[in-house]
mmCIF file of C-alpha atoms and ligand atoms in Angstrom:
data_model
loop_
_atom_site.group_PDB
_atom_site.id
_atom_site.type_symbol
_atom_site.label_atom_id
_atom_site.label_comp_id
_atom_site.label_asym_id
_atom_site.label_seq_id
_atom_site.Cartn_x
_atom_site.Cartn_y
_atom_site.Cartn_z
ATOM 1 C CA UNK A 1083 -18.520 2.745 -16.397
ATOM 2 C CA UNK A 1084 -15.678 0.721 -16.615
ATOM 3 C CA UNK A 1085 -15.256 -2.519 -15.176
ATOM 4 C CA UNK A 1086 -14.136 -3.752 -11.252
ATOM 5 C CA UNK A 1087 -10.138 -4.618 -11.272
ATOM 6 C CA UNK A 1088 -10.592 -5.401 -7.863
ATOM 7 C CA UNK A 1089 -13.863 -6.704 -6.228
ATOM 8 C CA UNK A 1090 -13.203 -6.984 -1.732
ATOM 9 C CA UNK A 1091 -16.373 -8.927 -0.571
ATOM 10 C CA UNK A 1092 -17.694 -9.026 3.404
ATOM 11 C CA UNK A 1093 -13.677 -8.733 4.051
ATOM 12 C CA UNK A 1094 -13.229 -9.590 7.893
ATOM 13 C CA UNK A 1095 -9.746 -9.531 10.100
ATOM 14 C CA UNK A 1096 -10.266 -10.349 13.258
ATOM 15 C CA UNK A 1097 -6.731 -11.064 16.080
ATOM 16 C CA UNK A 1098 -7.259 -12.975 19.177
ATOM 17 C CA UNK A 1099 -5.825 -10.422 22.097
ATOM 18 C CA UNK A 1100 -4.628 -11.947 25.221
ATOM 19 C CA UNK A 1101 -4.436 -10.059 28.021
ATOM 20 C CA UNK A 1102 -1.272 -9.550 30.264
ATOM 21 C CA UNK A 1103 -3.633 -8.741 33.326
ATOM 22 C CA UNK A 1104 -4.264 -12.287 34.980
ATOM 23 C CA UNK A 1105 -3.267 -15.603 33.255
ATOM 24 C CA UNK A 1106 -6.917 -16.720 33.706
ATOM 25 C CA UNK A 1107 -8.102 -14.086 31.580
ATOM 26 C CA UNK A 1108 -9.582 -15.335 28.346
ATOM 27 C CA UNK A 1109 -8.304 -14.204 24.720
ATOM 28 C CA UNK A 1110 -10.344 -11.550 23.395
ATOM 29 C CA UNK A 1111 -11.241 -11.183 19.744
ATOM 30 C CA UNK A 1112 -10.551 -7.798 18.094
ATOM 31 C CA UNK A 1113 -12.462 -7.144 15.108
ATOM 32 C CA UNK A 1114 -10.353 -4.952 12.881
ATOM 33 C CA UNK A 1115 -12.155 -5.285 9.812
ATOM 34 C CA UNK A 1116 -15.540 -6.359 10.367
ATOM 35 C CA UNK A 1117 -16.924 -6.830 7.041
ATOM 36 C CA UNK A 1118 -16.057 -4.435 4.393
ATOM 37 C CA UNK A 1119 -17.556 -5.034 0.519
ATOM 38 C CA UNK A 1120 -16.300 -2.406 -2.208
ATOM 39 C CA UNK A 1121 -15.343 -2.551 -5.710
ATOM 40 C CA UNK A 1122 -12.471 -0.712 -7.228
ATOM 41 C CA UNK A 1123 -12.822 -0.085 -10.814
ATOM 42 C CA UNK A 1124 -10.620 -0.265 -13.726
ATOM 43 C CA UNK A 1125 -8.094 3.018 -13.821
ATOM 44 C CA UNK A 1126 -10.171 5.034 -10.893
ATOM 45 C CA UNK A 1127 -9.117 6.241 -7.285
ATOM 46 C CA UNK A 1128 -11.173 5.321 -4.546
ATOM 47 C CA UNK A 1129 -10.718 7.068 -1.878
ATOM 48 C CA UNK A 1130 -11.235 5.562 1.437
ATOM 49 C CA UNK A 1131 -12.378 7.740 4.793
ATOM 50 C CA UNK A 1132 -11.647 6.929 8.319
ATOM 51 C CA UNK A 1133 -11.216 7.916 11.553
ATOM 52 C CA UNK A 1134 -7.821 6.631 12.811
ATOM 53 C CA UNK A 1135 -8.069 2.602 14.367
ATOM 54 C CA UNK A 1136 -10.836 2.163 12.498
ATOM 55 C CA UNK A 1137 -8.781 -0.593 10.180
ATOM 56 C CA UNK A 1138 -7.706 1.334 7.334
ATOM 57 C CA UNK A 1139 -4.533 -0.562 7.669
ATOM 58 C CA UNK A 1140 -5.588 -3.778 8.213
ATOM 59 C CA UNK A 1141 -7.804 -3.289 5.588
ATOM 60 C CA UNK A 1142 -5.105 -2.354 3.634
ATOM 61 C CA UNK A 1143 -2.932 -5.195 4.331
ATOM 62 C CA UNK A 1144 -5.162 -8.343 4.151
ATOM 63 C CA UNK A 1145 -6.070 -7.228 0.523
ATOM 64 C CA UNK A 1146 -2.342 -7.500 -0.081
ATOM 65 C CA UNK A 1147 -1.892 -10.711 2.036
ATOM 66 C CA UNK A 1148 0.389 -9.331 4.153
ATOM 67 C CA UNK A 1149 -2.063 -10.530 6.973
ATOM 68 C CA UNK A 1150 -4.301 -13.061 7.320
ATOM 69 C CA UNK A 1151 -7.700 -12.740 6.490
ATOM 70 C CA UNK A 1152 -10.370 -14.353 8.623
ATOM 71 C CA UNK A 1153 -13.221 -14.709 6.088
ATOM 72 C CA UNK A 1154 -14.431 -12.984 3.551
ATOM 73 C CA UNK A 1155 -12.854 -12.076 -0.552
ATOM 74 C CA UNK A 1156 -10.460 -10.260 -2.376
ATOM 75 C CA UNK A 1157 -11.356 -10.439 -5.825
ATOM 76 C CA UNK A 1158 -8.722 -10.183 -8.582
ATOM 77 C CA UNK A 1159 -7.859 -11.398 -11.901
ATOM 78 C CA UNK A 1160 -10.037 -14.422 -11.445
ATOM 79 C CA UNK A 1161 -8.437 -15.351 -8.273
ATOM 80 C CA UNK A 1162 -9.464 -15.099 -4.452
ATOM 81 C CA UNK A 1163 -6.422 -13.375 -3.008
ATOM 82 C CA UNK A 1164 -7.823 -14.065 0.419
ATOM 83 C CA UNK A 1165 -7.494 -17.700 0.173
ATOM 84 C CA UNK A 1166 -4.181 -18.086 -1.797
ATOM 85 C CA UNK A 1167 -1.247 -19.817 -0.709
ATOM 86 C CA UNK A 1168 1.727 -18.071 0.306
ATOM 87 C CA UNK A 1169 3.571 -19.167 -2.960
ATOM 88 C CA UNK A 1170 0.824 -17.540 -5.438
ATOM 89 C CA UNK A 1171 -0.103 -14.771 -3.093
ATOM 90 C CA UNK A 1172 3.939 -13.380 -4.002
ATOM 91 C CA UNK A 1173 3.257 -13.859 -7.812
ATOM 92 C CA UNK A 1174 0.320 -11.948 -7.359
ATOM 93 C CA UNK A 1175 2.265 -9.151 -5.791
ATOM 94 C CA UNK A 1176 3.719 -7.864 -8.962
ATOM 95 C CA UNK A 1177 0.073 -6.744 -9.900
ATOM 96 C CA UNK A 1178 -0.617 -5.049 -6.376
ATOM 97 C CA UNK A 1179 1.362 -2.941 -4.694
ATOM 98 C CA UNK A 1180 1.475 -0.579 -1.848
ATOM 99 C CA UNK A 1181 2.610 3.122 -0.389
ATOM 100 C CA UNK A 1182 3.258 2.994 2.621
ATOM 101 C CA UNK A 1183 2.041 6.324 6.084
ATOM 102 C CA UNK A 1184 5.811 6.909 7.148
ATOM 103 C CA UNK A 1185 8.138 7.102 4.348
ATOM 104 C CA UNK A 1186 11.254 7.022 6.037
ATOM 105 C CA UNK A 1187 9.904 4.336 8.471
ATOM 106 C CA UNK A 1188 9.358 1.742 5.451
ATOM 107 C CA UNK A 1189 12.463 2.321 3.830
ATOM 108 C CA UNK A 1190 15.552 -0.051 4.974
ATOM 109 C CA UNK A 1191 17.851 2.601 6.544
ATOM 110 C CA UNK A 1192 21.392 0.338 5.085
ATOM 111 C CA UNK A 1193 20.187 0.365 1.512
ATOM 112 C CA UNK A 1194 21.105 2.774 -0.893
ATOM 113 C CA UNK A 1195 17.972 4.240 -2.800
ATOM 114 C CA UNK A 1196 19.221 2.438 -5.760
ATOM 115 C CA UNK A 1197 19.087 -0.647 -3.934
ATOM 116 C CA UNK A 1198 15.739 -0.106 -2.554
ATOM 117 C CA UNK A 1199 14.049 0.661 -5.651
ATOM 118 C CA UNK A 1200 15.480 -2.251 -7.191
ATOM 119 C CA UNK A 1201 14.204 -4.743 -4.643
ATOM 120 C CA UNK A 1202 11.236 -5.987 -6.432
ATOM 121 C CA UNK A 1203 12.826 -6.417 -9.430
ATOM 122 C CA UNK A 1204 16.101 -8.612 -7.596
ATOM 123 C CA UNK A 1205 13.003 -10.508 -6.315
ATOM 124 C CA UNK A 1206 10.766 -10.834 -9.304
ATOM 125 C CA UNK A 1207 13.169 -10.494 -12.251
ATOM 126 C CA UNK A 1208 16.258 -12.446 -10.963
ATOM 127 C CA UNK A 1209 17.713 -12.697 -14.463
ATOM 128 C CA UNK A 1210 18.216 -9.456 -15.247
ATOM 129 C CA UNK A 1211 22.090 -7.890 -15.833
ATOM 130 C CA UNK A 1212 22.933 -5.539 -12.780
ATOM 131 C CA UNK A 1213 22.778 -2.706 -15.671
ATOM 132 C CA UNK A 1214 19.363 -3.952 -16.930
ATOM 133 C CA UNK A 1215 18.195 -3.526 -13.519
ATOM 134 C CA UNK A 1216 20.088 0.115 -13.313
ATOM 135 C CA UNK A 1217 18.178 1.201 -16.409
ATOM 136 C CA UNK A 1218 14.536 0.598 -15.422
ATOM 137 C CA UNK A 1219 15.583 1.916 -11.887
ATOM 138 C CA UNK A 1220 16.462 5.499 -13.365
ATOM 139 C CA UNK A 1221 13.614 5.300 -15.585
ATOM 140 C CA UNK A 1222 11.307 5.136 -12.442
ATOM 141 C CA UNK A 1223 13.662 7.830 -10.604
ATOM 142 C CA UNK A 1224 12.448 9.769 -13.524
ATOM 143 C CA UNK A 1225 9.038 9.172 -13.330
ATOM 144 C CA UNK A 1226 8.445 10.524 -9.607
ATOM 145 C CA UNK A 1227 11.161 13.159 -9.816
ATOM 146 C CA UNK A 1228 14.177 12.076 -8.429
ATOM 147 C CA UNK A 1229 17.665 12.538 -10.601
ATOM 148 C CA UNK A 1230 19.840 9.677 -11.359
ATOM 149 C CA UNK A 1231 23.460 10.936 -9.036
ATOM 150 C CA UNK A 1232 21.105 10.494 -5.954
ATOM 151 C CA UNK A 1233 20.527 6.644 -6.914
ATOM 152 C CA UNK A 1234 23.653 6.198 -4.083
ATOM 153 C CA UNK A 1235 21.961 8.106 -1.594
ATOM 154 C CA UNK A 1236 20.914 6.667 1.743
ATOM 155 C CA UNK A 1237 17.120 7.463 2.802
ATOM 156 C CA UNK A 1238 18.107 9.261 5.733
ATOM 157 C CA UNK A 1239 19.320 11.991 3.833
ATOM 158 C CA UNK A 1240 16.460 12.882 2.141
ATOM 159 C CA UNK A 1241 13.240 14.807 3.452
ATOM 160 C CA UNK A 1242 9.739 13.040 4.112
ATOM 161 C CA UNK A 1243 8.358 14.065 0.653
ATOM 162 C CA UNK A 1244 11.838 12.874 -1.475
ATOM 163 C CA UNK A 1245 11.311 9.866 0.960
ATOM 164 C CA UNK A 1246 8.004 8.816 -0.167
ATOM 165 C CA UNK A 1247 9.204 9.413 -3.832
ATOM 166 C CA UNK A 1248 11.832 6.134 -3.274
ATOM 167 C CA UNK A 1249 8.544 4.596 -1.878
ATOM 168 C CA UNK A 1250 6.699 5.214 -4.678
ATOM 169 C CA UNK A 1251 9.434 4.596 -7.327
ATOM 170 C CA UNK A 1252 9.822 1.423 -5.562
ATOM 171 C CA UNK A 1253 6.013 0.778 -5.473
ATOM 172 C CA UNK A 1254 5.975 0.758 -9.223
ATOM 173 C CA UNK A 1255 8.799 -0.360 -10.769
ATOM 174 C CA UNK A 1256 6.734 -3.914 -11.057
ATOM 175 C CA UNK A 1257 3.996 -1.485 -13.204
ATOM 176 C CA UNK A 1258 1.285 -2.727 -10.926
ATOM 177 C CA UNK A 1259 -2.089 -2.137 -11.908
ATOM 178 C CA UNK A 1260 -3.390 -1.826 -8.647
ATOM 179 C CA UNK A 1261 -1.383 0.512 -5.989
ATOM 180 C CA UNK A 1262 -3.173 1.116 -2.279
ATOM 181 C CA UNK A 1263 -2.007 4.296 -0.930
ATOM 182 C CA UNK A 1264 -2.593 4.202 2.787
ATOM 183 C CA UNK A 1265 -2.482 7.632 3.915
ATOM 184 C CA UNK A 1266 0.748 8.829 1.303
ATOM 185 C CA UNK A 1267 0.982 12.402 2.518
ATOM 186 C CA UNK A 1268 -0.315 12.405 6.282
ATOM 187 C CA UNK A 1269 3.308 12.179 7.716
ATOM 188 C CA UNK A 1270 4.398 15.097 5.056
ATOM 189 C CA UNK A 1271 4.545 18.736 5.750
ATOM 190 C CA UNK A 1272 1.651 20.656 4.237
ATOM 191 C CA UNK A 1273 3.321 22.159 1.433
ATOM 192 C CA UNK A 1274 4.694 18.660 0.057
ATOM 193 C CA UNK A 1275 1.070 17.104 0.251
ATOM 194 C CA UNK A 1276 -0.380 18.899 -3.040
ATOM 195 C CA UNK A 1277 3.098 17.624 -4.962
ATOM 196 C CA UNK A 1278 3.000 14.308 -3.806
ATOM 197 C CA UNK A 1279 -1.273 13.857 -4.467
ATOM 198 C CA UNK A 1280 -0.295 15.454 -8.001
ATOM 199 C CA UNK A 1281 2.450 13.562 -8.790
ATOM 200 C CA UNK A 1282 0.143 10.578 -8.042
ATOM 201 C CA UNK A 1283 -2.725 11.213 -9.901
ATOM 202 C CA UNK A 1284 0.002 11.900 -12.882
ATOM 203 C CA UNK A 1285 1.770 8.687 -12.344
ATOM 204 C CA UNK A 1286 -1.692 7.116 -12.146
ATOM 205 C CA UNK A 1287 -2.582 8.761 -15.751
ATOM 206 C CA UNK A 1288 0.942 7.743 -17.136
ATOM 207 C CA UNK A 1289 0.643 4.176 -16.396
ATOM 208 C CA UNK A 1290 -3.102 3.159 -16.199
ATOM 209 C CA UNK A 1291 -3.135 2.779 -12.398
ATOM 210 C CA UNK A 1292 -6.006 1.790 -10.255
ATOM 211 C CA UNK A 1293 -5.585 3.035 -6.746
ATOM 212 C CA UNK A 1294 -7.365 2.631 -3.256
ATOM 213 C CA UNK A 1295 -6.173 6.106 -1.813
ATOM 214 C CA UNK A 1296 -6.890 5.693 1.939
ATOM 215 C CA UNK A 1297 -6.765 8.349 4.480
ATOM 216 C CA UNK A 1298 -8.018 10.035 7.631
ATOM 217 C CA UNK A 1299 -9.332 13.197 6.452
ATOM 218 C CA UNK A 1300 -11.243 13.907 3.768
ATOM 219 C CA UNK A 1301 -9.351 16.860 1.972
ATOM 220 C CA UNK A 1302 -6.895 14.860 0.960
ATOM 221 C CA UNK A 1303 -9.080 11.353 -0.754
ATOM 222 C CA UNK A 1304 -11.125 14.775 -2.299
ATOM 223 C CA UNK A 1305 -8.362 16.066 -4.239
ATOM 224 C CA UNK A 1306 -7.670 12.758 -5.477
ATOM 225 C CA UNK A 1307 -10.660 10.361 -5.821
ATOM 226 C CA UNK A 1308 -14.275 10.713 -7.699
ATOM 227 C CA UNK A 1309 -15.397 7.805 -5.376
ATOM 228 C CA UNK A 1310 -15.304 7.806 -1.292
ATOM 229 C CA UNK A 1311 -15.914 4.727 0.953
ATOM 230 C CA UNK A 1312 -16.251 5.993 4.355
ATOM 231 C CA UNK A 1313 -15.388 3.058 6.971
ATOM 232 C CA UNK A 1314 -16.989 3.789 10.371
ATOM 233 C CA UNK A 1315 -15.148 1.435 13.014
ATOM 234 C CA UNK A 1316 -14.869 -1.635 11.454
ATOM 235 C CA UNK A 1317 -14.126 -2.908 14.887
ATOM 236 C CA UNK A 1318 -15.329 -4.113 17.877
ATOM 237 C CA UNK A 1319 -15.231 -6.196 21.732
ATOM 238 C CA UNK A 1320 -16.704 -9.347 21.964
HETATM 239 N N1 LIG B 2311 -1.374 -7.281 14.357
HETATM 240 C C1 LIG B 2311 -2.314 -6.783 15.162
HETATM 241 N N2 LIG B 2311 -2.675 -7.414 16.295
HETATM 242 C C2 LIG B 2311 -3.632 -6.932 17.102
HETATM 243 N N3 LIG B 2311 -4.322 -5.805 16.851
HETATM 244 C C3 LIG B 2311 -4.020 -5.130 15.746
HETATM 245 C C4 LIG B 2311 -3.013 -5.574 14.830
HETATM 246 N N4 LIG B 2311 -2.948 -4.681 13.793
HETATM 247 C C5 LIG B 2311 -3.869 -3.739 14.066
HETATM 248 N N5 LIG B 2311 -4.507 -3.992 15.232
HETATM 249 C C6 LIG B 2311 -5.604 -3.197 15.812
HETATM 250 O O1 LIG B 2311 -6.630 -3.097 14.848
HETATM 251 C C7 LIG B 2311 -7.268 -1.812 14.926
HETATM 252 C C8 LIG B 2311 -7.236 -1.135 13.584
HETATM 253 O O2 LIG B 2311 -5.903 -0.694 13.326
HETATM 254 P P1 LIG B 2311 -5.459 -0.068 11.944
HETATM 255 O O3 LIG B 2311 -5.876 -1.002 10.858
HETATM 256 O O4 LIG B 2311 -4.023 0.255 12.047
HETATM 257 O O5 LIG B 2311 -6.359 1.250 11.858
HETATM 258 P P2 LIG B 2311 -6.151 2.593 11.011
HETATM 259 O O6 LIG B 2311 -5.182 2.302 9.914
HETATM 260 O O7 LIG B 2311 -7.533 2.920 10.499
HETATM 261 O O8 LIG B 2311 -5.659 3.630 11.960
HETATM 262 C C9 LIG B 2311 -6.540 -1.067 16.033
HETATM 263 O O9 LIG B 2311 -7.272 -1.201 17.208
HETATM 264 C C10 LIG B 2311 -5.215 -1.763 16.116
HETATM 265 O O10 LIG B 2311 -4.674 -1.644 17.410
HETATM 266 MG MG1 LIG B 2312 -3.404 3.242 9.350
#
């Protein structure tokens, strides 16, 4: 059995709610993640079950820092994710990545799909030449099935699926070694889900990915993952 890439231990997100009914109502705490503990291993899928509000998302996001986590770890390449500061947290983000539910949604609506999919690499790799940059972005195009005359294409003109190829593309033009899919085909019309889960699992083959697949049902994490976390609701009133 190969080894953990990523190791999430007792993870816990909790956000103070305040109520608009009465101003002498006290702030409530809403436990999104309430203490979640998995490993993902080296090159696998894990597939992760819930029903929906039951802090997939969150989940999802305070492994990636892109919320703050109350206690707990996030395990990777020696470090403690959870308790980085904002400065190392970005460096880290070359090495995890993430696909987002609503394709068209996450995609900046002004930018051309050229200029989406080279965001990371503007951010991470400022010294490239603008045709340095061109090249790996058709490569990538390549990779997830888009062609190289739609690189000056706007998202809105292309259809869920095509969408979350840019998303993708744009996910891994870093090569990550760790992408979290949270829930890549629920927004997509049935007959797109089976290309998008294959071209996945292909891209994961091509370039040694380790993913946390998350989703709400479980035909979907089953055609991709050996390995199923089911979170119950990680979530509660106190
Ligand atoms: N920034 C936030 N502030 C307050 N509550 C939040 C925030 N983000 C998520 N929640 C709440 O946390 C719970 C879990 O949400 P989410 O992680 O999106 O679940 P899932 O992805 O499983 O559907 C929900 O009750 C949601 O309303
Ligand atoms: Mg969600």
């Amino acid at each position: 059995m190969s080894a953990p890439i990523l190791a999430v231990r007792d993870l816990r997100v909790y956000f103070e709610i305040r109520s608009n009914e009465g101003w002498l109502s006290k702030p409530q705490t809403l436990r999104a993640v309430d203490g979640v503990t998995f490993d993902l291993l080296q090159g696998e899928t894990l597939g992760v079950v819930g029903e929906s509000g039951c802090g997939k998302t969150t989940m999802a996001r305070a492994v990636l820092g892109l919320v703050p986590v109350t206690s707990g770890e996030v395990l990777f390449g020696g470090k403690d994710l959870a308790h980085l500061d904002a400065g190392e947290m970005r460096a880290q983000r070359q090495h995890l990545q993430i696909i987002f539910q609503d394709p068209l949604a996450s995609l900046d609506p002004r930018m051309t799909l050229g200029q989406i999919i080279a965001e990371p690499l503007r951010s991470f790799f400022p010294k490239l030449t603008a045709s340095e940059r061109q090249a790996k972005v058709v490569e990538i195009m390549g990779h997830v099935g888009l062609l190289p005359e739609q690189i000056n294409r706007y998202p809105h003109e292309f259809s869920g699926g095509q969408a979350q190829r840019i998303g993708i593309a744009r996910a891994l033009i870093l090569r990550p070694e760790v992408v979290v899919c949270d829930e890549p085909v629920s927004a997509l019309d049935v007959s797109i889900k089976a290309q998008i889960l294959n071209l996945l699992s292909d891209l994961q083959e091509r370039f040694g990915l380790s993913l946390l697949f998350i989703a709400h049902d479980l035909a979907s994490v089953r055609h991709a993952s050996r390995r199923v976390m089911v979170l119950y609701l990680a979530r509660s009133w106190s």
